[in-house]
CSV table of C-alpha atoms in Angstrom, one decimal:
chain,number,residue,atom,x,y,z
A,116,MET,CA,148.6,130.0,145.7
A,117,ALA,CA,151.5,127.6,146.2
A,118,PHE,CA,152.1,125.2,149.0
A,119,PHE,CA,155.6,124.1,150.1
A,120,PHE,CA,156.4,121.1,152.3
A,121,THR,CA,159.6,119.3,153.1
A,122,VAL,CA,160.1,115.9,151.5
A,123,PRO,CA,162.5,113.6,153.6
A,124,SER,CA,165.3,111.9,151.7
A,125,LEU,CA,165.1,108.2,150.9
A,126,GLY,CA,167.9,107.4,153.3
A,127,SER,CA,165.9,108.7,156.3
A,128,LEU,CA,162.8,106.7,155.6
A,129,PRO,CA,162.1,103.8,158.0
A,130,LEU,CA,162.6,101.1,155.5
A,131,ALA,CA,162.4,97.4,156.4
A,132,GLN,CA,166.2,96.7,156.4
A,133,ARG,CA,168.6,96.4,159.2
A,134,SER,CA,171.9,98.3,159.1
A,135,GLN,CA,173.5,96.2,161.8
A,136,VAL,CA,173.1,92.7,163.3
A,137,PHE,CA,173.6,91.6,166.9
A,138,VAL,CA,175.1,88.4,168.2
A,139,SER,CA,174.4,87.2,171.8
A,140,PHE,CA,176.8,85.1,173.7
A,141,VAL,CA,176.0,83.2,177.0
A,142,SER,CA,178.4,81.3,179.2
A,143,ARG,CA,176.4,78.1,179.2
A,144,SER,CA,176.4,77.8,175.4
A,145,ASN,CA,179.8,77.2,173.8
A,146,PRO,CA,179.9,77.8,170.0
A,147,ALA,CA,182.3,74.9,169.7
A,148,THR,CA,179.6,72.4,170.7
A,149,LYS,CA,176.5,74.5,169.8
A,150,PRO,CA,177.4,76.7,166.8
A,151,LEU,CA,175.7,80.1,166.6
A,152,ARG,CA,173.5,80.8,163.6
A,153,ARG,CA,175.1,83.1,161.1
A,154,PRO,CA,173.0,86.2,160.3
A,155,ASP,CA,171.7,86.2,156.7
A,156,GLU,CA,172.9,89.7,156.1
A,157,ILE,CA,176.5,88.7,156.4
A,158,ALA,CA,176.3,85.3,154.8
A,159,GLU,CA,177.9,86.7,151.5
A,160,ILE,CA,180.7,88.4,153.4
A,161,VAL,CA,181.7,86.0,156.2
A,162,GLY,CA,182.0,82.3,155.4
A,163,GLU,CA,180.5,79.6,157.6
A,164,GLU,CA,183.9,78.4,158.7
A,165,GLU,CA,185.2,81.9,159.4
A,166,TRP,CA,182.1,82.7,161.3
A,167,HIS,CA,182.5,79.6,163.5
A,168,ILE,CA,186.1,80.5,164.3
A,169,ARG,CA,185.3,84.1,165.2
A,170,THR,CA,182.4,83.1,167.5
A,171,ILE,CA,184.6,80.6,169.3
A,172,ALA,CA,187.3,83.2,169.8
A,173,LEU,CA,184.8,85.7,171.2
A,174,TRP,CA,183.2,83.2,173.5
A,175,LYS,CA,186.6,82.1,174.9
A,176,HIS,CA,187.5,85.7,175.5
A,177,PHE,CA,184.4,86.4,177.5
A,178,ALA,CA,184.7,83.1,179.4
A,179,ARG,CA,188.2,84.1,180.4
A,180,TYR,CA,187.9,87.8,181.3
A,181,THR,CA,184.2,88.5,181.9
A,182,TRP,CA,182.4,85.4,183.2
A,183,PRO,CA,184.8,83.6,185.6
A,184,LYS,CA,183.1,82.6,188.9
A,185,LEU,CA,186.1,83.9,190.8
A,186,LEU,CA,185.5,87.4,189.3
A,187,ARG,CA,181.8,87.3,190.5
A,188,VAL,CA,182.8,86.4,194.0
A,189,TYR,CA,185.4,89.1,194.0
A,190,LEU,CA,182.9,91.7,192.8
A,191,ALA,CA,180.4,90.7,195.5
A,192,ILE,CA,183.1,91.0,198.2
A,193,ALA,CA,184.2,94.4,196.8
A,194,PHE,CA,180.6,95.7,197.0
A,195,VAL,CA,180.3,94.6,200.6
A,196,VAL,CA,183.6,96.1,201.5
A,197,SER,CA,182.7,99.4,199.8
A,198,ILE,CA,179.6,99.7,201.9
A,199,LEU,CA,180.9,98.5,205.3
A,200,GLY,CA,184.5,99.6,204.9
A,201,PRO,CA,183.9,103.4,205.5
A,202,ILE,CA,181.8,102.6,208.5
A,203,CYS,CA,184.3,100.3,210.1
A,204,THR,CA,187.2,102.6,209.3
A,205,ASN,CA,185.4,105.6,210.9
A,206,VAL,CA,184.7,103.6,214.1
A,207,ILE,CA,188.2,102.3,214.4
A,208,ILE,CA,189.9,105.7,213.8
A,209,ASN,CA,187.6,107.5,216.3
A,210,ARG,CA,188.4,104.9,219.0
A,211,ILE,CA,192.1,105.3,218.4
A,212,ILE,CA,192.2,109.1,218.4
A,213,PHE,CA,189.3,110.0,220.7
A,214,GLY,CA,189.4,107.0,223.0
A,215,ASP,CA,191.6,108.6,225.7
A,216,LEU,CA,190.4,112.1,225.4
A,217,ASP,CA,188.0,113.6,227.9
A,218,ALA,CA,185.1,115.9,226.9
A,219,LEU,CA,185.8,119.6,226.9
A,220,ARG,CA,184.7,121.5,229.9
A,221,LEU,CA,182.3,124.4,229.7
A,222,ASP,CA,185.1,126.8,230.9
A,223,ALA,CA,187.7,125.5,228.5
A,224,THR,CA,190.3,128.0,227.3
A,225,ASN,CA,190.9,129.0,223.7
A,226,THR,CA,194.1,127.0,223.7
A,227,GLU,CA,192.3,123.8,224.7
A,228,ILE,CA,189.6,124.4,222.1
A,229,LYS,CA,192.2,125.0,219.3
A,230,GLN,CA,194.0,121.8,220.3
A,231,ARG,CA,190.8,119.8,220.2
A,232,VAL,CA,190.0,121.3,216.7
A,233,VAL,CA,193.4,120.2,215.5
A,234,ILE,CA,192.8,116.7,216.7
A,235,ILE,CA,189.4,116.5,215.0
A,236,ARG,CA,190.9,117.7,211.7
A,237,ARG,CA,193.6,115.0,212.0
A,238,ALA,CA,190.9,112.4,212.6
A,239,HIS,CA,189.1,113.6,209.5
A,240,VAL,CA,192.2,113.4,207.3
A,241,ALA,CA,193.1,110.0,208.7
A,242,ASN,CA,189.6,108.7,208.1
A,243,PHE,CA,189.6,110.0,204.5
A,244,LEU,CA,193.0,108.5,203.7
A,245,ALA,CA,192.0,105.1,205.2
A,246,ILE,CA,188.8,105.0,203.1
A,247,PHE,CA,190.6,106.1,200.0
A,248,LEU,CA,193.3,103.4,200.4
A,249,THR,CA,190.6,100.8,201.1
A,250,MET,CA,188.9,101.7,197.9
A,251,ILE,CA,192.1,101.6,195.9
A,252,ILE,CA,193.1,98.2,197.4
A,253,VAL,CA,189.7,96.7,196.7
A,254,TRP,CA,188.9,98.2,193.2
A,255,ALA,CA,192.4,98.6,191.7
A,256,PRO,CA,192.8,94.9,190.8
A,257,TYR,CA,189.3,94.8,189.2
A,258,PHE,CA,189.8,97.9,187.0
A,259,THR,CA,193.3,96.6,186.0
A,260,HIS,CA,191.7,93.3,185.0
A,261,ARG,CA,188.9,95.1,183.1
A,262,THR,CA,191.4,97.4,181.3
A,263,ILE,CA,193.4,94.4,180.1
A,264,ALA,CA,190.2,92.6,179.0
A,265,LYS,CA,189.0,95.7,177.0
A,266,LYS,CA,192.3,96.1,175.3
A,267,ARG,CA,192.4,92.4,174.2
A,268,LEU,CA,188.8,92.4,173.1
A,269,SER,CA,189.4,95.6,171.1
A,270,ALA,CA,192.5,94.0,169.5
A,271,LEU,CA,190.4,90.9,168.6
A,272,LEU,CA,187.6,92.9,167.1
A,273,ASN,CA,190.0,95.1,165.2
A,274,SER,CA,191.6,92.0,163.7
A,275,PHE,CA,188.1,91.0,162.4
A,276,ASN,CA,187.6,94.5,161.0
A,277,GLU,CA,191.0,94.5,159.3
A,278,ALA,CA,190.3,91.1,157.8
A,279,ASP,CA,186.9,92.2,156.4
A,280,ALA,CA,188.4,95.5,155.1
A,281,ALA,CA,191.0,93.6,153.2
A,282,LYS,CA,188.3,92.0,151.1
A,283,GLY,CA,187.2,95.3,149.7
A,284,ASN,CA,185.3,98.5,150.7
A,285,VAL,CA,181.9,96.8,150.0
A,286,GLN,CA,182.6,94.1,152.6
A,287,ALA,CA,184.0,96.2,155.4
A,288,LEU,CA,182.1,95.1,158.4
A,289,VAL,CA,182.6,96.9,161.8
A,290,TRP,CA,182.6,94.7,164.8
A,291,ALA,CA,182.0,96.2,168.3
A,292,CYS,CA,181.0,95.1,171.8
A,293,ASP,CA,177.8,96.7,173.0
A,294,ARG,CA,177.4,95.0,176.4
A,295,ALA,CA,179.2,92.4,178.5
A,296,SER,CA,177.8,91.4,181.9
A,297,THR,CA,179.7,89.5,184.6
A,298,PHE,CA,176.8,88.6,186.8
A,299,GLN,CA,174.3,87.8,184.0
A,300,ALA,CA,177.1,85.9,182.2
A,301,ASN,CA,176.2,87.2,178.7
A,302,ALA,CA,177.5,89.6,176.1
A,303,VAL,CA,176.3,91.3,172.9
A,304,ILE,CA,178.4,91.9,169.8
A,305,SER,CA,177.1,94.3,167.1
A,306,VAL,CA,178.2,93.9,163.5
A,307,GLN,CA,177.7,97.1,161.4
A,308,LEU,CA,176.9,96.4,157.8
A,309,PRO,CA,178.7,98.2,155.0
A,310,VAL,CA,176.9,101.3,153.7
A,311,ALA,CA,177.2,100.1,150.1
A,312,PHE,CA,175.8,96.7,151.0
A,313,VAL,CA,172.8,98.3,152.8
A,314,SER,CA,172.1,100.7,150.0
A,315,ALA,CA,172.2,97.9,147.4
A,316,ASN,CA,169.9,95.6,149.4
A,317,GLN,CA,167.4,97.9,151.1
A,318,PRO,CA,164.0,98.3,149.4
A,319,THR,CA,163.0,101.6,147.8
A,320,ALA,CA,159.8,103.5,148.7
A,321,PHE,CA,158.0,101.5,145.9
A,322,HIS,CA,158.9,98.1,147.3
A,323,GLN,CA,156.0,96.1,148.8
A,324,ALA,CA,158.0,95.6,152.0
A,325,ALA,CA,158.8,99.3,152.5
A,326,TYR,CA,157.0,101.6,154.8
A,327,LEU,CA,155.2,104.5,153.1
A,328,PRO,CA,156.5,107.9,154.3
A,329,ALA,CA,154.2,110.1,156.2
A,330,TYR,CA,153.6,112.7,153.4
A,331,ILE,CA,152.0,110.1,151.0
A,332,GLN,CA,150.1,108.0,153.5
A,333,LYS,CA,146.3,108.3,153.1
A,334,THR,CA,144.6,109.6,156.2
A,335,PRO,CA,141.2,108.1,157.3
A,336,SER,CA,138.3,109.9,155.7
A,337,GLN,CA,135.6,111.6,157.9
A,338,PHE,CA,133.0,111.3,155.1
A,339,PRO,CA,130.9,108.3,154.1
A,340,PRO,CA,132.1,106.2,151.1
A,341,PRO,CA,130.9,107.3,147.7
A,342,ILE,CA,127.9,105.6,146.0
A,343,TYR,CA,128.7,103.5,142.9
A,344,GLY,CA,126.6,101.6,140.4
A,345,GLY,CA,124.3,104.5,139.4
A,346,GLN,CA,122.6,104.7,142.7
A,347,LEU,CA,121.3,108.2,143.7
A,348,ASN,CA,120.8,109.6,147.1
A,349,GLN,CA,117.3,109.2,148.6
A,350,ASN,CA,117.0,113.0,149.0
A,351,THR,CA,117.9,113.8,145.3
A,352,GLY,CA,115.6,111.4,143.4
A,353,PRO,CA,114.8,107.8,142.6
A,354,THR,CA,117.3,105.1,142.4
A,355,TYR,CA,118.4,104.1,138.9
A,356,HIS,CA,119.6,100.6,138.2
A,357,PRO,CA,121.4,100.2,134.9
A,358,PRO,CA,120.0,97.5,132.6
A,359,ASP,CA,122.1,94.5,131.5
A,360,GLY,CA,124.4,95.5,128.8
A,361,PRO,CA,125.0,99.0,127.4
A,362,PRO,CA,122.0,101.4,127.6
A,363,PRO,CA,120.4,102.4,124.3
A,364,LEU,CA,121.6,105.6,122.7
A,365,ASP,CA,118.2,107.3,122.7
A,366,HIS,CA,117.7,106.5,126.4
A,367,ASP,CA,117.4,109.6,128.6
A,368,ILE,CA,118.5,109.0,132.2
A,369,LYS,CA,117.2,112.4,133.4
A,370,ALA,CA,113.7,111.6,132.2
A,371,GLN,CA,112.9,110.0,135.5
A,372,TRP,CA,114.4,112.8,137.6
A,373,PRO,CA,112.4,115.6,139.2
A,374,ALA,CA,112.2,118.9,137.4
A,375,HIS,CA,114.5,120.7,139.8
A,376,GLU,CA,117.2,118.1,139.2
A,377,LYS,CA,117.1,118.5,135.4
A,378,ALA,CA,118.1,122.1,135.6
């Protein structure tokens, strides 16, 4: 009988090695005065001076496009206008259009009903256009500012990637922005390590820092531990304690055993 099981590849094992590093920026900590610590994984790829220049450039970008106090105030006002704007617009348009109209009589003719339906539809269209224009006026400047910021950040990160790629394939880092928050005033930059660098530095399955894969891990045993030192179970016979030193050649261990145990 043969048993077959799938063995995962070494690249898929959860080894104790990071494939990317993260750098956190906050508005109150300027790298120019408080330098950020360079990750050990990229110490051989990015020099200390180059790392300092890049972190300062990233911090200045976030301070200019993501963390300004004026931008926070504008976003707060935009959220309030987005909630209260449709309500106020609806009230104003209804007063303008329906303010001078009387309620329909119960004996209204079909012509009067059709005219009132046309007026209601015009009010709906006017209300929709007013809300749509309000949203565009409020949010268009913010999204324009955000688009410009993303393009300039992408150009800055691409310049880092091109500079690292020019050093060789082994040192090709990939810089990317994972998150940037205006209200929390922080940002996270991820640096993807080169595949060749990770493969050369990650431990194998035989390394003491590596995690054993599931197919060779020893599961807890449900049975009691074995007895060592020549001790026998109480149900099978007397306990034998070996003498000091090697036993004599003519010594028969089974001589003390019961008859049914000698068979």
